[in-house]
């Protein structure tokens, strides 16, 4: 690991490999009436090396993860030099790399989610002091071996409850060949919920839904997911929203209310969205997506975003903003009590949108794998 190292590019410009797109789906599903969209524009604020994730940092900054293994800080002066470099510990083959970053609520600890040189999903923790990473405090919190180089998931977020949530895909290949989505005896195909400060290497929250079940992993919060590449919590309500990448036909956005006790089964690989996958049978406890779309147009892989809670665009407030890696159109869902009441095309295109970032002020940034970081501004 290197801290505050060279600014030169370590690895040449990379695009996500075709496996990210070819085993997925897209196009807008007109399940809800379209309503007048907020008028927005994309303002390019920086260029990074294959940015994959972002997190609101101390002092009003936004920290950006670059897939080859570096972390840089975006502030009013632009994107700074790397503050962390693990490029010699990860690879960018398949869908691997540095995939997620997160801070705890007090900015006392910084977390990274990456695949190591063997392809193992890894979550590490660093202590923070005066807004800076303390490299000597690094420790590994959680690891999960991966049978294939795709569907790693990798997103991490702290929930309103102060616990760390971790998204892991079903292990890869296509069609969930190992049946991990519905198997409660593996962490793959799940959203996990752990307490990294409560034990060594972590503690299990006592109210996790499968605690005490000998046939299930205690870490599991929700299951039946194919590749929950990006998820987020609504900063206004605490609701959980998940963009789960589909197989061949349907992309889906899943939702759980803030008062959920966990245990939701989102259906994969018996279901793809609201549709049986191959010869699948809908599980009795299946929680269908709040929104799905097919591949009628150019999309192929949903990129989950955030519910907008900023002040710059009043007409967008409370809407869930998302996109698609292949289509690039930035869209929003109007929602009420967990139901979609409107689907909006915001009229801007972010390119190969791989992720979103939310600043501490609630404003949103669009990250394209080619390098652009754009803020969503009023038009």
Short mmCIF file of C-alpha atoms in Angstrom, two decimals:
data_model
loop_
_atom_site.label_atom_id
_atom_site.label_comp_id
_atom_site.label_asym_id
_atom_site.label_seq_id
_atom_site.Cartn_x
_atom_site.Cartn_y
_atom_site.Cartn_z
CA UNK A 1 0.00 0.00 0.00
CA UNK A 2 1.18 3.51 -0.79
CA UNK A 3 -0.12 6.75 0.71
CA UNK A 4 0.20 10.17 -1.00
CA UNK A 5 2.11 8.76 -3.91
CA UNK A 6 2.80 9.64 -7.51
CA UNK A 7 0.12 11.44 -9.49
CA UNK A 8 0.95 9.77 -12.79
CA UNK A 9 -1.48 7.18 -14.09
CA UNK A 10 -0.66 3.67 -12.91
CA UNK A 11 -2.69 1.78 -15.41
CA UNK A 12 -3.94 2.97 -18.80
CA UNK A 13 -7.51 3.92 -19.43
CA UNK A 14 -9.78 0.94 -18.89
CA UNK A 15 -13.38 0.24 -19.74
CA UNK A 16 -15.35 -2.39 -17.90
CA UNK A 17 -15.13 -5.61 -19.81
CA UNK A 18 -17.94 -6.85 -21.95
CA UNK A 19 -19.08 -9.30 -19.29
CA UNK A 20 -20.58 -6.41 -17.35
CA UNK A 21 -22.84 -5.61 -20.25
CA UNK A 22 -23.44 -8.81 -22.11
CA UNK A 23 -25.07 -10.63 -19.22
CA UNK A 24 -27.46 -7.80 -18.35
CA UNK A 25 -30.51 -5.86 -19.64
CA UNK A 26 -32.26 -2.46 -20.20
CA UNK A 27 -34.72 0.19 -21.56
CA UNK A 28 -37.34 2.12 -19.72
CA UNK A 29 -40.40 0.25 -18.54
CA UNK A 30 -43.48 2.51 -18.76
CA UNK A 31 -45.10 0.97 -15.69
CA UNK A 32 -45.86 4.39 -14.25
CA UNK A 33 -46.97 7.61 -15.93
CA UNK A 34 -44.29 10.02 -17.00
CA UNK A 35 -44.49 13.37 -15.28
CA UNK A 36 -42.77 16.67 -15.92
CA UNK A 37 -39.06 16.16 -15.31
CA UNK A 38 -36.83 18.55 -13.42
CA UNK A 39 -34.62 20.64 -15.69
CA UNK A 40 -31.01 19.68 -15.04
CA UNK A 41 -27.58 19.94 -16.61
CA UNK A 42 -24.36 18.01 -16.12
CA UNK A 43 -21.37 20.15 -15.16
CA UNK A 44 -18.02 18.43 -15.54
CA UNK A 45 -16.03 19.09 -12.39
CA UNK A 46 -13.11 16.67 -12.73
CA UNK A 47 -11.56 13.84 -14.67
CA UNK A 48 -10.42 10.69 -12.89
CA UNK A 49 -8.91 7.37 -13.91
CA UNK A 50 -11.86 5.01 -14.23
CA UNK A 51 -13.83 6.28 -11.21
CA UNK A 52 -15.98 3.56 -9.66
CA UNK A 53 -17.39 5.00 -6.44
CA UNK A 54 -17.63 8.12 -4.33
CA UNK A 55 -18.39 9.07 -0.74
CA UNK A 56 -19.01 12.30 1.11
CA UNK A 57 -15.88 13.07 3.08
CA UNK A 58 -14.85 15.44 5.86
CA UNK A 59 -14.89 19.17 5.29
CA UNK A 60 -17.42 19.11 2.47
CA UNK A 61 -15.20 17.01 0.22
CA UNK A 62 -16.17 14.07 -1.98
CA UNK A 63 -13.75 11.15 -2.04
CA UNK A 64 -13.46 9.28 -5.33
CA UNK A 65 -12.33 5.67 -5.80
CA UNK A 66 -10.51 4.84 -9.02
CA UNK A 67 -10.78 1.28 -10.24
CA UNK A 68 -7.01 0.62 -10.57
CA UNK A 69 -6.68 1.17 -6.80
CA UNK A 70 -6.32 4.86 -5.99
CA UNK A 71 -8.46 7.24 -3.92
CA UNK A 72 -8.51 10.98 -4.58
CA UNK A 73 -10.32 13.89 -2.93
CA UNK A 74 -12.59 16.25 -4.83
CA UNK A 75 -13.01 19.74 -3.39
CA UNK A 76 -13.57 23.27 -4.70
CA UNK A 77 -10.08 23.21 -6.24
CA UNK A 78 -10.76 20.02 -8.17
CA UNK A 79 -9.44 16.48 -7.81
CA UNK A 80 -6.29 16.19 -5.72
CA UNK A 81 -3.37 13.80 -5.75
CA UNK A 82 -4.00 10.22 -4.54
CA UNK A 83 -4.39 9.92 -0.78
CA UNK A 84 -4.38 6.12 -0.99
CA UNK A 85 -2.88 3.73 -3.51
CA UNK A 86 -3.46 -0.03 -3.39
CA UNK A 87 -2.87 -0.55 -7.11
CA UNK A 88 -0.30 -3.27 -6.40
CA UNK A 89 -2.90 -5.21 -4.40
CA UNK A 90 -5.76 -5.40 -6.88
CA UNK A 91 -6.41 -6.19 -10.52
CA UNK A 92 -8.79 -4.84 -13.13
CA UNK A 93 -9.48 -8.07 -14.97
CA UNK A 94 -13.15 -8.97 -15.33
CA UNK A 95 -15.15 -6.68 -13.07
CA UNK A 96 -12.52 -6.45 -10.37
CA UNK A 97 -10.65 -3.56 -8.82
CA UNK A 98 -11.29 -0.96 -6.15
CA UNK A 99 -15.09 -1.05 -6.11
CA UNK A 100 -16.39 0.83 -3.06
CA UNK A 101 -15.50 3.33 -0.33
CA UNK A 102 -17.32 4.58 2.76
CA UNK A 103 -16.89 6.64 5.92
CA UNK A 104 -18.54 6.03 9.24
CA UNK A 105 -20.77 8.83 10.53
CA UNK A 106 -18.05 10.56 12.53
CA UNK A 107 -15.43 10.34 9.74
CA UNK A 108 -13.38 8.43 12.29
CA UNK A 109 -12.82 5.47 9.95
CA UNK A 110 -12.52 5.01 6.21
CA UNK A 111 -13.39 1.75 4.48
CA UNK A 112 -12.42 0.37 1.10
CA UNK A 113 -13.95 -2.55 -0.79
CA UNK A 114 -11.80 -4.21 -3.42
CA UNK A 115 -10.86 -7.53 -4.98
CA UNK A 116 -7.36 -8.67 -4.11
CA UNK A 117 -4.89 -10.29 -6.48
CA UNK A 118 -6.61 -13.64 -6.04
CA UNK A 119 -10.00 -12.07 -6.78
CA UNK A 120 -11.23 -12.28 -3.18
CA UNK A 121 -13.67 -9.56 -2.16
CA UNK A 122 -12.07 -7.65 0.70
CA UNK A 123 -13.23 -4.85 3.01
CA UNK A 124 -10.47 -3.00 4.87
CA UNK A 125 -10.63 -0.26 7.50
CA UNK A 126 -8.36 2.72 8.20
CA UNK A 127 -8.53 5.12 11.11
CA UNK A 128 -8.78 8.81 10.21
CA UNK A 129 -7.13 11.74 11.98
CA UNK A 130 -7.62 15.38 11.03
CA UNK A 131 -9.26 14.31 7.79
CA UNK A 132 -6.35 12.10 6.76
CA UNK A 133 -5.97 8.33 6.39
CA UNK A 134 -3.71 6.71 8.98
CA UNK A 135 -2.10 3.90 6.96
CA UNK A 136 -0.58 2.10 9.95
CA UNK A 137 -4.06 1.41 11.34
CA UNK A 138 -5.20 -0.65 8.38
CA UNK A 139 -6.98 -3.89 9.14
CA UNK A 140 -9.08 -6.35 7.17
CA UNK A 141 -12.71 -6.50 8.27
CA UNK A 142 -14.26 -9.08 5.92
CA UNK A 143 -13.28 -11.31 2.99
CA UNK A 144 -15.29 -13.47 0.61
CA UNK A 145 -13.78 -15.69 -2.06
CA UNK A 146 -15.21 -15.28 -5.56
CA UNK A 147 -15.60 -18.20 -7.98
CA UNK A 148 -15.56 -15.95 -11.06
CA UNK A 149 -14.28 -12.50 -12.02
CA UNK A 150 -17.71 -10.90 -12.51
CA UNK A 151 -20.68 -10.09 -10.29
CA UNK A 152 -18.45 -9.10 -7.40
CA UNK A 153 -20.78 -6.35 -6.20
CA UNK A 154 -18.48 -4.38 -3.94
CA UNK A 155 -20.55 -1.39 -2.86
CA UNK A 156 -20.40 -0.43 0.82
CA UNK A 157 -22.46 2.08 2.80
CA UNK A 158 -23.16 2.92 6.42
CA UNK A 159 -26.87 2.83 7.13
CA UNK A 160 -28.79 5.27 9.34
CA UNK A 161 -28.41 2.68 12.12
CA UNK A 162 -24.62 3.08 12.09
CA UNK A 163 -23.95 -0.41 10.74
CA UNK A 164 -21.92 -1.20 7.63
CA UNK A 165 -23.83 -2.70 4.70
CA UNK A 166 -21.91 -4.66 2.06
CA UNK A 167 -23.21 -5.73 -1.37
CA UNK A 168 -21.96 -8.97 -2.89
CA UNK A 169 -23.02 -10.40 -6.23
CA UNK A 170 -23.93 -14.05 -6.81
CA UNK A 171 -20.38 -15.06 -7.63
CA UNK A 172 -20.46 -14.60 -11.36
CA UNK A 173 -20.55 -16.55 -14.61
CA UNK A 174 -24.17 -16.36 -15.84
CA UNK A 175 -27.46 -17.68 -14.53
CA UNK A 176 -26.17 -18.21 -10.98
CA UNK A 177 -24.73 -21.70 -11.65
CA UNK A 178 -24.11 -22.37 -7.96
CA UNK A 179 -27.54 -21.20 -6.81
CA UNK A 180 -26.04 -18.62 -4.48
CA UNK A 181 -28.87 -16.10 -4.74
CA UNK A 182 -31.31 -18.29 -2.82
CA UNK A 183 -28.73 -20.06 -0.65
CA UNK A 184 -28.62 -18.60 2.85
CA UNK A 185 -25.46 -20.54 3.66
CA UNK A 186 -23.28 -18.22 1.58
CA UNK A 187 -22.62 -14.49 1.63
CA UNK A 188 -22.78 -14.32 -2.17
CA UNK A 189 -25.87 -12.75 -3.76
CA UNK A 190 -26.61 -10.80 -0.61
CA UNK A 191 -26.63 -7.47 1.19
CA UNK A 192 -24.72 -7.94 4.45
CA UNK A 193 -25.01 -5.92 7.67
CA UNK A 194 -22.17 -5.90 10.19
CA UNK A 195 -20.80 -3.82 13.06
CA UNK A 196 -17.10 -3.28 12.27
CA UNK A 197 -16.41 -1.47 15.54
CA UNK A 198 -18.17 -4.00 17.77
CA UNK A 199 -15.75 -6.90 17.53
CA UNK A 200 -12.65 -8.35 15.91
CA UNK A 201 -12.81 -8.37 12.96
CA UNK A 202 -16.49 -7.36 13.34
CA UNK A 203 -19.64 -8.08 15.30
CA UNK A 204 -23.05 -9.26 14.11
CA UNK A 205 -25.89 -6.88 14.97
CA UNK A 206 -28.14 -8.92 17.28
CA UNK A 207 -31.28 -7.98 15.32
CA UNK A 208 -29.98 -9.24 11.96
CA UNK A 209 -32.79 -11.35 10.48
CA UNK A 210 -31.03 -14.73 10.43
CA UNK A 211 -29.18 -14.61 13.74
CA UNK A 212 -29.55 -17.98 15.39
CA UNK A 213 -30.63 -19.78 12.22
CA UNK A 214 -28.20 -22.71 11.83
CA UNK A 215 -28.91 -22.83 8.08
CA UNK A 216 -28.11 -19.18 7.36
CA UNK A 217 -25.20 -16.78 7.67
CA UNK A 218 -25.71 -14.29 10.48
CA UNK A 219 -24.28 -11.44 8.38
CA UNK A 220 -27.09 -11.57 5.82
CA UNK A 221 -29.54 -8.66 5.70
CA UNK A 222 -31.24 -9.34 2.34
CA UNK A 223 -30.83 -11.97 -0.36
CA UNK A 224 -31.92 -13.08 -3.82
CA UNK A 225 -29.67 -10.57 -5.60
CA UNK A 226 -27.72 -11.11 -8.80
CA UNK A 227 -25.28 -8.19 -8.78
CA UNK A 228 -26.35 -5.33 -6.50
CA UNK A 229 -23.68 -3.12 -8.03
CA UNK A 230 -24.88 0.11 -6.39
CA UNK A 231 -27.21 0.71 -3.46
CA UNK A 232 -27.94 3.67 -1.21
CA UNK A 233 -29.96 4.92 1.72
CA UNK A 234 -32.32 7.85 1.31
CA UNK A 235 -30.81 10.62 3.42
CA UNK A 236 -34.30 11.95 4.08
CA UNK A 237 -36.21 8.79 5.01
CA UNK A 238 -33.62 6.08 5.61
CA UNK A 239 -35.18 3.84 2.95
CA UNK A 240 -32.86 1.40 1.14
CA UNK A 241 -32.74 1.34 -2.67
CA UNK A 242 -30.79 -1.23 -4.68
CA UNK A 243 -29.93 -1.27 -8.37
CA UNK A 244 -29.64 -4.99 -9.15
CA UNK A 245 -28.13 -5.81 -12.54
CA UNK A 246 -30.21 -8.25 -14.58
CA UNK A 247 -29.29 -11.28 -16.68
CA UNK A 248 -30.63 -11.03 -20.22
CA UNK A 249 -33.99 -9.32 -20.09
CA UNK A 250 -34.78 -7.19 -17.03
CA UNK A 251 -33.00 -4.60 -14.90
CA UNK A 252 -34.50 -3.89 -11.50
CA UNK A 253 -34.56 -1.39 -8.67
CA UNK A 254 -35.47 -2.80 -5.27
CA UNK A 255 -36.71 -0.90 -2.24
CA UNK A 256 -37.03 -1.53 1.47
CA UNK A 257 -38.50 0.92 4.00
CA UNK A 258 -36.39 2.37 6.77
CA UNK A 259 -38.31 0.33 9.35
CA UNK A 260 -37.55 -2.97 7.59
CA UNK A 261 -36.38 -5.80 9.83
CA UNK A 262 -34.39 -7.26 6.94
CA UNK A 263 -34.71 -10.70 5.42
CA UNK A 264 -36.13 -9.54 2.09
CA UNK A 265 -35.86 -12.07 -0.75
CA UNK A 266 -35.54 -10.23 -4.05
CA UNK A 267 -35.98 -13.42 -6.03
CA UNK A 268 -32.81 -14.14 -7.99
CA UNK A 269 -32.19 -16.64 -9.52
CA UNK A 270 -35.73 -17.92 -9.51
CA UNK A 271 -36.87 -14.51 -10.70
CA UNK A 272 -35.45 -11.78 -12.90
CA UNK A 273 -37.42 -8.73 -11.87
CA UNK A 274 -41.07 -9.77 -11.76
CA UNK A 275 -40.49 -12.56 -14.32
CA UNK A 276 -39.57 -16.21 -13.70
CA UNK A 277 -35.98 -16.80 -14.77
CA UNK A 278 -35.77 -19.80 -17.08
CA UNK A 279 -37.91 -22.43 -15.32
CA UNK A 280 -37.86 -20.63 -11.99
CA UNK A 281 -40.73 -20.63 -9.52
CA UNK A 282 -41.50 -17.41 -7.70
CA UNK A 283 -40.59 -17.78 -4.01
CA UNK A 284 -43.50 -17.32 -1.64
CA UNK A 285 -41.62 -14.51 0.10
CA UNK A 286 -40.47 -12.77 -3.09
CA UNK A 287 -40.26 -8.99 -2.77
CA UNK A 288 -40.75 -7.68 -6.32
CA UNK A 289 -38.86 -4.62 -7.55
CA UNK A 290 -40.46 -1.21 -7.36
CA UNK A 291 -39.25 -0.62 -10.91
CA UNK A 292 -37.93 -2.72 -13.76
CA UNK A 293 -37.08 -2.06 -17.38
CA UNK A 294 -36.32 -4.28 -20.35
CA UNK A 295 -33.69 -4.01 -23.06
CA UNK A 296 -35.88 -2.42 -25.73
CA UNK A 297 -33.48 0.50 -26.14
CA UNK A 298 -29.73 0.71 -25.59
CA UNK A 299 -29.39 -0.10 -21.90
CA UNK A 300 -27.80 -3.22 -20.46
CA UNK A 301 -26.87 -2.72 -16.82
CA UNK A 302 -28.67 -0.59 -14.23
CA UNK A 303 -26.53 1.82 -12.24
CA UNK A 304 -28.24 2.56 -8.96
CA UNK A 305 -28.01 6.09 -7.59
CA UNK A 306 -29.48 8.18 -4.79
CA UNK A 307 -32.64 9.93 -3.74
CA UNK A 308 -31.89 13.59 -4.36
CA UNK A 309 -31.87 15.62 -1.12
CA UNK A 310 -29.93 18.67 -2.26
CA UNK A 311 -31.21 22.24 -2.47
CA UNK A 312 -29.98 23.29 -5.93
CA UNK A 313 -32.82 21.58 -7.86
CA UNK A 314 -36.08 21.84 -5.87
CA UNK A 315 -38.09 20.02 -8.56
CA UNK A 316 -35.85 16.96 -8.20
CA UNK A 317 -36.03 16.69 -4.42
CA UNK A 318 -37.24 13.32 -3.18
CA UNK A 319 -36.72 11.56 -6.53
CA UNK A 320 -34.46 8.56 -6.97
CA UNK A 321 -31.82 9.30 -9.59
CA UNK A 322 -30.26 6.41 -11.52
CA UNK A 323 -28.84 5.48 -14.93
CA UNK A 324 -27.58 2.59 -17.03
CA UNK A 325 -24.00 1.72 -17.95
CA UNK A 326 -24.76 1.23 -21.64
CA UNK A 327 -27.50 3.81 -22.18
CA UNK A 328 -26.08 6.63 -20.05
CA UNK A 329 -29.37 8.53 -19.78
CA UNK A 330 -29.89 9.96 -16.31
CA UNK A 331 -33.41 9.18 -15.09
CA UNK A 332 -35.42 9.58 -11.93
CA UNK A 333 -38.24 7.78 -10.18
CA UNK A 334 -40.93 9.68 -8.33
CA UNK A 335 -42.00 7.53 -5.40
CA UNK A 336 -44.65 7.59 -2.74
CA UNK A 337 -44.86 5.05 0.09
CA UNK A 338 -42.67 2.62 -1.80
CA UNK A 339 -44.62 2.91 -5.04
CA UNK A 340 -43.35 4.50 -8.23
CA UNK A 341 -45.66 7.30 -9.32
CA UNK A 342 -43.57 8.71 -12.16
CA UNK A 343 -40.61 7.82 -14.36
CA UNK A 344 -38.60 10.74 -15.76
CA UNK A 345 -35.95 11.14 -18.40
CA UNK A 346 -33.88 14.06 -17.10
CA UNK A 347 -32.62 14.87 -20.59
CA UNK A 348 -28.89 14.48 -19.91
CA UNK A 349 -26.46 11.69 -20.69
CA UNK A 350 -23.48 10.85 -18.50
CA UNK A 351 -21.77 8.42 -20.85
CA UNK A 352 -20.90 4.97 -19.49
CA UNK A 353 -22.36 5.73 -16.06
CA UNK A 354 -20.73 3.37 -13.58
CA UNK A 355 -21.71 5.06 -10.32
CA UNK A 356 -23.09 8.09 -8.52
CA UNK A 357 -21.73 9.99 -5.54
CA UNK A 358 -23.63 12.10 -3.02
CA UNK A 359 -21.97 15.07 -1.41
CA UNK A 360 -22.52 16.00 2.20
CA UNK A 361 -24.87 18.76 1.00
CA UNK A 362 -27.05 16.25 -0.85
CA UNK A 363 -25.92 17.23 -4.34
CA UNK A 364 -25.25 14.36 -6.75
CA UNK A 365 -22.33 13.51 -9.01
CA UNK A 366 -22.34 11.21 -12.03
CA UNK A 367 -19.26 9.01 -12.52
CA UNK A 368 -18.45 7.60 -15.97
CA UNK A 369 -15.93 4.79 -16.29
CA UNK A 370 -14.12 6.75 -19.00
CA UNK A 371 -13.14 9.33 -16.39
CA UNK A 372 -15.64 12.17 -16.25
CA UNK A 373 -17.09 13.30 -12.93
CA UNK A 374 -20.09 15.57 -13.43
CA UNK A 375 -22.31 17.33 -10.93
CA UNK A 376 -26.05 17.40 -11.55
CA UNK A 377 -26.87 21.11 -11.62
CA UNK A 378 -30.03 23.09 -12.42
CA UNK A 379 -30.32 23.80 -16.12
#
